[in-house]
Structure formats: C-alpha cells, structure tokens
Tab-separated table of C-alpha atoms in Angstrom:
chain	number	residue	atom	x	y	z
A	1	MET	CA	-56.177	-193.684	-62.037
A	2	LEU	CA	-58.883	-194.417	-64.527
A	3	THR	CA	-58.900	-192.158	-67.584
A	4	ILE	CA	-62.147	-191.501	-69.723
A	5	TYR	CA	-61.401	-190.553	-73.289
A	6	SER	CA	-63.279	-190.457	-76.517
A	7	GLU	CA	-62.021	-190.536	-80.036
A	8	ASP	CA	-64.797	-188.226	-81.099
A	9	HIS	CA	-62.833	-185.266	-79.772
A	10	ARG	CA	-60.967	-185.254	-83.144
A	11	LEU	CA	-64.224	-184.203	-84.867
A	12	GLN	CA	-63.720	-180.606	-83.459
A	13	HIS	CA	-60.826	-179.389	-85.697
A	14	GLY	CA	-61.241	-175.786	-86.550
A	15	LYS	CA	-58.932	-174.199	-89.067
A	16	VAL	CA	-58.480	-170.566	-87.904
A	17	GLU	CA	-59.307	-168.184	-85.108
A	18	LEU	CA	-59.048	-164.384	-84.956
A	19	THR	CA	-56.428	-163.231	-82.371
A	20	GLY	CA	-54.567	-159.992	-82.107
A	21	GLY	CA	-56.013	-158.843	-85.498
A	22	HIS	CA	-54.603	-161.919	-87.292
A	23	PHE	CA	-56.189	-165.167	-88.480
A	24	ILE	CA	-54.066	-167.847	-87.130
A	25	PRO	CA	-54.349	-171.697	-86.775
A	26	VAL	CA	-56.645	-172.746	-83.954
A	27	VAL	CA	-54.624	-173.158	-80.756
A	28	GLU	CA	-57.094	-175.682	-79.388
A	29	LYS	CA	-56.373	-178.706	-81.529
A	30	PRO	CA	-56.805	-182.464	-81.569
A	31	GLU	CA	-52.977	-182.918	-80.673
A	32	ARG	CA	-53.708	-181.683	-77.152
A	33	ALA	CA	-55.761	-184.692	-76.197
A	34	GLU	CA	-53.583	-187.089	-78.176
A	35	THR	CA	-50.317	-186.094	-76.463
A	36	ILE	CA	-51.986	-186.354	-73.076
A	37	LEU	CA	-53.378	-189.799	-73.828
A	38	ALA	CA	-49.905	-191.050	-75.160
A	39	ARG	CA	-48.248	-189.782	-71.940
A	40	ILE	CA	-50.896	-191.513	-69.713
A	41	LYS	CA	-50.231	-194.737	-71.432
A	42	SER	CA	-46.488	-194.432	-71.411
A	43	VAL	CA	-46.406	-193.844	-67.614
A	44	GLY	CA	-48.939	-196.505	-66.903
A	45	LEU	CA	-51.373	-194.227	-65.086
A	46	GLY	CA	-54.106	-196.776	-65.474
A	47	GLU	CA	-57.017	-198.028	-67.627
A	48	VAL	CA	-58.327	-195.849	-70.422
A	49	ARG	CA	-62.072	-196.297	-70.955
A	50	ALA	CA	-64.572	-195.012	-73.587
A	51	PRO	CA	-67.471	-192.916	-72.214
A	52	GLU	CA	-71.020	-193.962	-71.780
A	53	ARG	CA	-73.695	-191.981	-73.642
A	54	PHE	CA	-75.961	-189.748	-71.632
A	55	GLY	CA	-77.878	-187.688	-74.222
A	56	THR	CA	-78.761	-184.041	-73.795
A	57	ASP	CA	-80.924	-184.253	-70.591
A	58	PRO	CA	-77.955	-183.674	-68.135
A	59	ILE	CA	-76.814	-180.850	-70.423
A	60	ALA	CA	-80.129	-179.219	-70.123
A	61	ARG	CA	-79.680	-179.059	-66.312
A	62	VAL	CA	-77.213	-176.276	-66.759
A	63	HIS	CA	-77.574	-175.011	-70.401
A	64	ALA	CA	-80.670	-173.335	-71.919
A	65	PRO	CA	-82.673	-175.643	-74.263
A	66	HIS	CA	-82.530	-173.025	-77.001
A	67	PHE	CA	-78.763	-172.908	-76.779
A	68	ILE	CA	-78.543	-176.654	-77.008
A	69	ARG	CA	-80.831	-176.610	-80.086
A	70	PHE	CA	-78.627	-173.950	-81.660
A	71	LEU	CA	-75.481	-175.949	-81.262
A	72	GLU	CA	-77.199	-178.956	-82.740
A	73	THR	CA	-78.272	-177.149	-85.892
A	74	ALA	CA	-75.770	-174.336	-86.355
A	75	TRP	CA	-73.485	-176.274	-88.730
A	76	ASP	CA	-76.203	-177.159	-91.157
A	77	GLU	CA	-77.550	-173.739	-91.183
A	78	TRP	CA	-74.081	-172.292	-91.841
A	79	VAL	CA	-73.409	-174.694	-94.705
A	80	ALA	CA	-76.687	-173.833	-96.302
A	81	ALA	CA	-75.720	-170.153	-96.234
A	82	HIS	CA	-71.920	-170.171	-96.818
A	83	GLY	CA	-70.693	-173.688	-97.640
A	84	GLU	CA	-68.352	-175.942	-95.700
A	85	ILE	CA	-66.088	-173.437	-94.102
A	86	ASP	CA	-65.583	-172.794	-90.385
A	87	ALA	CA	-68.467	-170.738	-88.816
A	88	LEU	CA	-67.289	-167.676	-87.098
A	89	PRO	CA	-69.473	-164.626	-85.919
A	90	THR	CA	-68.906	-161.131	-87.323
A	91	ASN	CA	-71.663	-159.383	-85.246
A	92	TRP	CA	-72.453	-159.391	-81.545
A	93	ALA	CA	-75.451	-158.720	-79.427
A	94	VAL	CA	-73.873	-156.116	-77.225
A	95	ARG	CA	-75.327	-154.673	-74.081
A	96	ASN	CA	-77.150	-151.687	-75.546
A	97	MET	CA	-79.022	-153.737	-78.167
A	98	ARG	CA	-82.049	-155.822	-77.886
A	99	GLN	CA	-81.350	-159.471	-76.813
A	100	VAL	CA	-83.315	-161.109	-79.648
A	101	VAL	CA	-82.279	-164.383	-81.350
A	102	PRO	CA	-82.425	-163.600	-85.122
A	103	SER	CA	-83.482	-166.198	-87.733
A	104	SER	CA	-80.183	-165.852	-89.740
A	105	ILE	CA	-77.320	-168.020	-88.911
A	106	GLU	CA	-75.020	-164.916	-88.804
A	107	GLY	CA	-77.231	-163.254	-86.207
A	108	LYS	CA	-77.447	-166.479	-84.174
A	109	LEU	CA	-73.641	-166.855	-84.120
A	110	GLY	CA	-73.320	-163.383	-82.774
A	111	TYR	CA	-76.058	-163.913	-80.170
A	112	TYR	CA	-74.637	-167.150	-78.762
A	113	ALA	CA	-70.893	-166.455	-79.171
A	114	SER	CA	-68.740	-163.988	-77.235
A	115	ASP	CA	-65.486	-164.197	-79.248
A	116	CYS	CA	-64.185	-164.929	-82.742
A	117	GLY	CA	-61.799	-167.731	-81.700
A	118	THR	CA	-64.244	-170.626	-81.261
A	119	PRO	CA	-65.170	-172.018	-84.745
A	120	ILE	CA	-68.163	-174.238	-85.210
A	121	THR	CA	-67.218	-177.058	-87.676
A	122	ALA	CA	-68.912	-180.179	-89.186
A	123	GLY	CA	-67.891	-182.177	-86.046
A	124	THR	CA	-68.503	-179.651	-83.265
A	125	TRP	CA	-71.831	-181.018	-82.175
A	126	ARG	CA	-70.657	-184.618	-81.808
A	127	ALA	CA	-67.419	-183.575	-80.220
A	128	ALA	CA	-69.164	-181.447	-77.732
A	129	LEU	CA	-71.533	-184.140	-76.774
A	130	SER	CA	-68.816	-186.668	-76.396
A	131	SER	CA	-66.856	-184.347	-74.228
A	132	VAL	CA	-69.820	-184.062	-71.854
A	133	ASP	CA	-70.146	-187.880	-71.914
A	134	VAL	CA	-66.485	-188.062	-70.928
A	135	ALA	CA	-67.133	-185.873	-67.879
A	136	LEU	CA	-70.428	-187.534	-66.874
A	137	THR	CA	-68.869	-191.091	-67.161
A	138	GLY	CA	-66.135	-189.807	-64.904
A	139	ALA	CA	-68.634	-188.402	-62.392
A	140	LYS	CA	-70.660	-191.675	-62.390
A	141	LEU	CA	-67.510	-193.677	-61.549
A	142	VAL	CA	-66.312	-191.288	-58.878
A	143	ALA	CA	-69.748	-191.503	-57.200
A	144	ALA	CA	-69.764	-195.197	-57.319
A	145	ASP	CA	-66.542	-195.910	-55.397
A	146	GLY	CA	-64.966	-192.617	-54.381
A	147	LYS	CA	-61.819	-193.100	-56.396
A	148	PRO	CA	-60.355	-190.258	-58.366
A	149	VAL	CA	-61.068	-190.313	-62.119
A	150	PHE	CA	-59.540	-188.185	-64.916
A	151	SER	CA	-61.976	-187.071	-67.679
A	152	LEU	CA	-59.895	-186.234	-70.794
A	153	CYS	CA	-62.437	-183.733	-72.101
A	154	ARG	CA	-62.018	-182.014	-75.428
A	155	PRO	CA	-63.264	-179.485	-76.336
A	156	PRO	CA	-62.878	-177.900	-73.051
A	157	GLY	CA	-65.795	-176.335	-71.250
A	158	HIS	CA	-65.307	-173.866	-68.426
A	159	HIS	CA	-65.898	-170.700	-70.493
A	160	ALA	CA	-69.366	-171.880	-71.694
A	161	SER	CA	-72.222	-170.197	-69.752
A	162	THR	CA	-75.925	-170.871	-69.706
A	163	ASP	CA	-76.355	-169.837	-73.293
A	164	VAL	CA	-73.008	-168.565	-74.529
A	165	TYR	CA	-70.029	-170.418	-76.155
A	166	CYS	CA	-66.575	-168.919	-76.133
A	167	GLY	CA	-62.960	-169.662	-75.372
A	168	TYR	CA	-62.952	-172.971	-77.331
A	169	CYS	CA	-65.780	-174.209	-75.129
A	170	PHE	CA	-69.276	-175.238	-76.167
A	171	PHE	CA	-70.792	-177.189	-73.211
A	172	ASN	CA	-69.547	-176.586	-69.722
A	173	ASN	CA	-68.278	-180.213	-68.927
A	174	ALA	CA	-67.355	-179.337	-65.361
A	175	ALA	CA	-70.734	-177.640	-64.537
A	176	VAL	CA	-72.709	-180.549	-66.061
A	177	ALA	CA	-70.693	-182.982	-63.933
A	178	ALA	CA	-71.203	-180.834	-60.828
A	179	GLN	CA	-74.898	-180.753	-61.408
A	180	TRP	CA	-74.930	-184.544	-62.038
A	181	PHE	CA	-73.293	-185.057	-58.534
A	182	ARG	CA	-76.037	-182.811	-57.103
A	183	ASP	CA	-78.738	-184.680	-58.810
A	184	ASN	CA	-77.380	-188.047	-57.584
A	185	GLY	CA	-76.980	-187.506	-53.956
A	186	ALA	CA	-74.245	-185.005	-53.231
A	187	ALA	CA	-75.609	-182.250	-51.044
A	188	ARG	CA	-72.720	-179.893	-51.726
A	189	VAL	CA	-70.350	-179.827	-54.528
A	190	ALA	CA	-67.242	-177.703	-55.092
A	191	VAL	CA	-65.804	-176.743	-58.448
A	192	LEU	CA	-62.096	-175.837	-58.209
A	193	ASP	CA	-60.835	-174.241	-61.351
A	194	ILE	CA	-57.100	-174.135	-61.775
A	195	ASP	CA	-57.005	-173.076	-65.458
A	196	TYR	CA	-54.904	-170.022	-66.321
A	197	HIS	CA	-58.043	-168.333	-67.529
A	198	HIS	CA	-61.060	-167.551	-65.223
A	199	GLY	CA	-63.953	-170.070	-65.641
A	200	ASN	CA	-66.477	-167.364	-66.392
A	201	GLY	CA	-69.063	-169.822	-67.681
A	202	THR	CA	-68.964	-171.953	-64.531
A	203	GLN	CA	-69.255	-168.830	-62.384
A	204	GLU	CA	-72.327	-167.646	-64.328
A	205	ILE	CA	-74.060	-170.979	-64.121
A	206	PHE	CA	-73.805	-171.342	-60.276
A	207	TRP	CA	-73.747	-167.529	-59.440
A	208	GLY	CA	-76.875	-167.574	-57.377
A	209	ARG	CA	-76.581	-171.014	-55.712
A	210	ASP	CA	-75.307	-172.187	-52.431
A	211	ASP	CA	-75.219	-175.929	-53.225
A	212	VAL	CA	-72.290	-175.530	-55.751
A	213	LEU	CA	-69.172	-173.666	-54.485
A	214	PHE	CA	-67.052	-172.199	-57.271
A	215	VAL	CA	-63.253	-171.410	-56.562
A	216	SER	CA	-61.128	-170.117	-59.345
A	217	LEU	CA	-57.370	-169.414	-59.512
A	218	HIS	CA	-56.488	-167.504	-62.535
A	219	ALA	CA	-54.809	-164.536	-64.334
A	220	ASP	CA	-56.156	-161.018	-63.509
A	221	PRO	CA	-59.110	-160.387	-65.832
A	222	ASN	CA	-58.284	-156.723	-65.941
A	223	VAL	CA	-55.558	-157.667	-68.394
A	224	GLU	CA	-56.334	-161.183	-69.484
A	225	TYR	CA	-59.227	-163.125	-71.169
A	226	PRO	CA	-62.216	-163.347	-70.367
A	227	TYR	CA	-61.730	-159.769	-69.109
A	228	TYR	CA	-65.373	-159.208	-67.918
A	229	LEU	CA	-65.586	-161.693	-65.100
A	230	GLY	CA	-63.064	-163.096	-62.541
A	231	TYR	CA	-62.537	-160.157	-60.242
A	232	ALA	CA	-61.992	-160.770	-56.481
A	233	GLU	CA	-65.023	-158.748	-55.446
A	234	GLU	CA	-67.342	-161.101	-57.305
A	235	ARG	CA	-68.860	-163.365	-54.637
A	236	GLY	CA	-72.213	-164.492	-55.779
A	237	GLU	CA	-75.613	-163.075	-55.184
A	238	GLY	CA	-78.831	-164.070	-53.449
A	239	ALA	CA	-78.535	-167.565	-52.099
A	240	GLY	CA	-75.197	-167.758	-53.702
A	241	GLU	CA	-73.618	-164.758	-52.002
A	242	GLY	CA	-70.268	-165.972	-50.477
A	243	PHE	CA	-70.153	-169.160	-52.509
A	244	ASN	CA	-68.027	-167.741	-55.336
A	245	LEU	CA	-64.325	-167.182	-54.628
A	246	ASN	CA	-62.071	-165.651	-57.234
A	247	LEU	CA	-58.318	-165.566	-56.655
A	248	PRO	CA	-56.839	-163.525	-59.581
A	249	MET	CA	-53.057	-163.363	-59.930
A	250	PRO	CA	-50.677	-161.101	-61.924
A	251	PHE	CA	-48.720	-161.889	-65.075
A	252	GLY	CA	-45.460	-163.609	-64.288
A	253	THR	CA	-46.883	-165.623	-61.216
A	254	THR	CA	-44.498	-168.238	-60.076
A	255	TRP	CA	-45.011	-171.253	-57.849
A	256	ASP	CA	-44.711	-169.478	-54.486
A	257	ARG	CA	-47.455	-166.936	-55.273
A	258	TYR	CA	-49.600	-169.731	-56.928
A	259	ARG	CA	-49.168	-171.860	-53.797
A	260	GLU	CA	-50.689	-169.187	-51.568
A	261	ALA	CA	-53.754	-168.921	-53.771
A	262	LEU	CA	-54.171	-172.754	-53.930
A	263	ASP	CA	-53.948	-172.970	-50.088
A	264	ALA	CA	-56.662	-170.255	-49.823
A	265	GLY	CA	-58.845	-171.993	-52.220
A	266	LEU	CA	-58.550	-175.348	-50.545
A	267	ALA	CA	-59.229	-173.824	-47.139
A	268	ARG	CA	-62.504	-172.436	-48.484
A	269	ILE	CA	-63.516	-175.823	-49.920
A	270	ARG	CA	-62.873	-177.521	-46.625
A	271	ASP	CA	-64.787	-174.869	-44.794
A	272	TYR	CA	-67.688	-175.568	-47.205
A	273	GLY	CA	-67.792	-179.208	-46.491
A	274	ALA	CA	-68.134	-180.448	-50.041
A	275	ASP	CA	-69.253	-184.045	-50.669
A	276	ALA	CA	-67.637	-184.046	-54.093
A	277	VAL	CA	-65.187	-181.901	-55.968
A	278	VAL	CA	-64.894	-181.275	-59.683
A	279	LEU	CA	-61.276	-180.060	-60.537
A	280	SER	CA	-61.323	-177.953	-63.705
A	281	PHE	CA	-57.735	-178.458	-64.616
A	282	GLY	CA	-55.981	-176.420	-67.178
A	283	ALA	CA	-52.215	-176.847	-67.716
A	284	ASP	CA	-51.919	-173.484	-69.414
A	285	THR	CA	-50.291	-172.086	-66.122
A	286	PHE	CA	-47.091	-173.538	-67.647
A	287	GLN	CA	-44.273	-171.159	-68.341
A	288	GLU	CA	-44.083	-172.060	-72.043
A	289	ASP	CA	-47.794	-171.899	-72.794
A	290	PRO	CA	-48.121	-169.810	-76.027
A	291	ILE	CA	-51.224	-167.881	-74.887
A	292	SER	CA	-50.501	-167.456	-71.078
A	293	GLN	CA	-48.363	-165.466	-68.820
A	294	PHE	CA	-47.795	-167.617	-65.646
A	295	LYS	CA	-44.359	-169.213	-64.994
A	296	LEU	CA	-45.023	-172.626	-63.421
A	297	ASN	CA	-42.673	-175.448	-64.508
A	298	SER	CA	-43.277	-179.139	-65.008
A	299	ASP	CA	-42.259	-179.999	-61.311
A	300	ASP	CA	-44.735	-177.466	-60.085
A	301	PHE	CA	-47.499	-179.567	-61.520
A	302	THR	CA	-46.339	-182.432	-59.286
A	303	ARG	CA	-46.312	-180.170	-56.248
A	304	MET	CA	-49.801	-178.973	-57.192
A	305	GLY	CA	-51.007	-182.634	-57.395
A	306	GLU	CA	-49.636	-183.474	-54.007
A	307	ILE	CA	-51.245	-180.549	-52.361
A	308	LEU	CA	-54.590	-181.352	-54.048
A	309	GLY	CA	-54.375	-184.938	-53.077
A	310	ARG	CA	-53.797	-184.179	-49.462
A	311	GLY	CA	-56.051	-181.106	-49.360
A	312	LEU	CA	-59.288	-182.135	-50.936
A	313	GLY	CA	-60.170	-185.251	-49.056
A	314	VAL	CA	-63.444	-185.993	-50.866
A	315	PRO	CA	-64.258	-187.887	-54.077
A	316	THR	CA	-62.697	-185.950	-56.909
A	317	LEU	CA	-63.263	-185.865	-60.616
A	318	THR	CA	-60.595	-184.076	-62.735
A	319	VAL	CA	-61.907	-182.525	-65.893
A	320	MET	CA	-59.480	-181.377	-68.598
A	321	GLU	CA	-59.667	-177.659	-69.580
A	322	GLY	CA	-56.842	-175.736	-71.329
A	323	GLY	CA	-53.104	-176.110	-71.869
A	324	TYR	CA	-51.618	-175.279	-75.268
A	325	ALA	CA	-47.819	-176.032	-75.001
A	326	VAL	CA	-48.460	-179.331	-76.756
A	327	ASP	CA	-44.908	-180.669	-76.432
A	328	ALA	CA	-44.921	-180.520	-72.652
A	329	LEU	CA	-48.680	-181.023	-72.104
A	330	GLY	CA	-48.553	-184.727	-71.579
A	331	VAL	CA	-45.855	-184.390	-68.942
A	332	ASN	CA	-47.527	-181.654	-67.090
A	333	VAL	CA	-50.908	-183.362	-66.963
A	334	SER	CA	-49.463	-186.706	-65.895
A	335	ASN	CA	-47.351	-185.038	-63.230
A	336	LEU	CA	-50.439	-183.575	-61.609
A	337	LEU	CA	-52.506	-186.748	-61.944
A	338	GLN	CA	-49.930	-189.180	-60.597
A	339	ALA	CA	-49.099	-186.923	-57.645
A	340	LEU	CA	-52.878	-186.406	-56.885
A	341	GLU	CA	-53.484	-190.108	-56.834
A	342	ALA	CA	-50.489	-190.891	-54.813
A	343	SER	CA	-51.268	-188.278	-52.167
A	344	ALA	CA	-54.998	-188.838	-51.933
C-alpha cells in the first residue's frame, strides 16, 4: 500500500495543553507520525511518497474563508501581542453571547476554538496545510486507479468543523478529501470514522447533505469528548436526514461489542452505494491509549482491517486521525493497513 507522508508535520509541536485542570505536555506530538512511518518501512508496506501541493482552494470547499484566513494569520497576531509562546484561548464565544469575531487575537482564539488543548504554534499553518495535501494526494491516487492509499496525516482533522478548530485538529483532512472525491466525479462518498472520539467536525460539515454519508463509531459523548455531538439520535437534517449514523459505545468496549458496531456501519455504507470511502482511522481505541477508554488489543486491529477490506468493496482512502499510545501505535496502524490491503 502506498503511504503519503510529509516532514512538515513536525512543524506542529505544541508545548502544553490544559487537561483536567493541569497543564501537561501536548499528547498529540510528532513522535506519533514518526513511529507509524518507521513501522511502515520496517514491515515493507510499500512506497512512501511526499504529497503534492493543492493550495487553499480545496480547503475552502468545506471550511469558511474567514476561518482559513484566521489560521493563516493567528500566529503572527499572537506573537505581536504576547511573544513566541503557544497560543491558547482563555475566553469563548458561548451560546448566549453574540457570535462576533473580535479584532483582538484573544477574542479570535476564543471565537474559533472550542477547547484549550489545541495550541497554535509557529508551524501550525504550514503543518495543517501539509496535512491536507497528504490527504488530497491520497484521494487523487485512489481516484486514479482504485487502489487503497494511506494518508499519514498529522495534525489530525476530524474534530475541525466549518469554522472551529479543536481536539488537536485545524483543517478537516477527511472532509476535504471527501469533498475532493465529490468534485472529481464520485456521485456518493462515505466517511467512516473509527477513531475513539466522535468526528464532530465531519458531522457538522456534511450534516445537511445526502451526497456524503457520515458513519461514526466512538465512545459515548455523554461521558467523553467531544460531549456535545455524537449521540445516536443525530441523523442529519433537511436533505441530509438519514445520512448521518452515530454508533456510540460505552467505556470498556471490547472487540465483540466493537465488531457489532462495525458490521452495522458497513451495512449502512453498502446500502448507500458509495463510489468512494474515506476511512477516518484513529488507533486510540487501543486498550493502553492514555486518553481513551476502549479495550481493543493489537490483534483486533488486524481483525478490523480484514473486515474493512472485505466489507467496503469500493476505492478507499485511509486518513490518519488519533492514537496516542506511541509505543504501540506503529504496530496497531500497520496491522490494520496490512490486513485491509490483503483482504480488499
């Protein structure tokens, strides 16, 4: 399987995030992509290729132009006000306040962010752009010959919505790729999100559409991030009603329960008749992940890949999302990819 990877991911290297009342080292760190890449090379998964550059036009197909401009200029504005330290919000535009974009960088951060765990740094803009390029290069290659491709995206993307960044995500790589498939001939696209956390950004972007089906397997948002989206009753609205399927699961979920949800999600995708699938893959369902509460083991990722390879049956792009147990991350990712390719 071909892997798309950019060294620019290292430019996103935040120092701290606020979690549980404490400032801790950022969990989403460059070692994540590096250990995956090392494992891909050691098992001989296939060629590793640098991405093409696509610019911001494909990003603007799913993200608001004013949000793109904010991310492009935020670091310089922050440095002018506070110096070269990580930019984190301290105020938020909550529901009972006016939704106005202030001129100060502090106000902008609070308007566009929804958590205090996603620092903007000197390299955020370039890293976020390169992550989208990694996804789009993969989509272009999948569309060309139908063979599966792995886009080793970092920073991840599925929490980023039309004009909000959060959950370590700035641009929604999977959503941009799904839209690219639509713009380049695919009548129907499915996004299957198998990260531990709900892909709230992807859901928001495609909520009112019937040309992109969103299916997500994730931890119950009543007790887990992102808390405010991801419930089973959320099915889309307007033209998109019935084209959003959430399959939340409880803390402690093991393979048998997860397999049931995966089968249900694949059945919905087959019924939909997708021409292409974007697999938003997070390996944070692993039992030793430091911020997650599922109990899948490394062999379960092989089982998952086998089921996906047999069950999808259409050109598939795998886009990397979460996964924070760094020591096992390469093994878990390669297990899924090798099995997916062998079973396709």
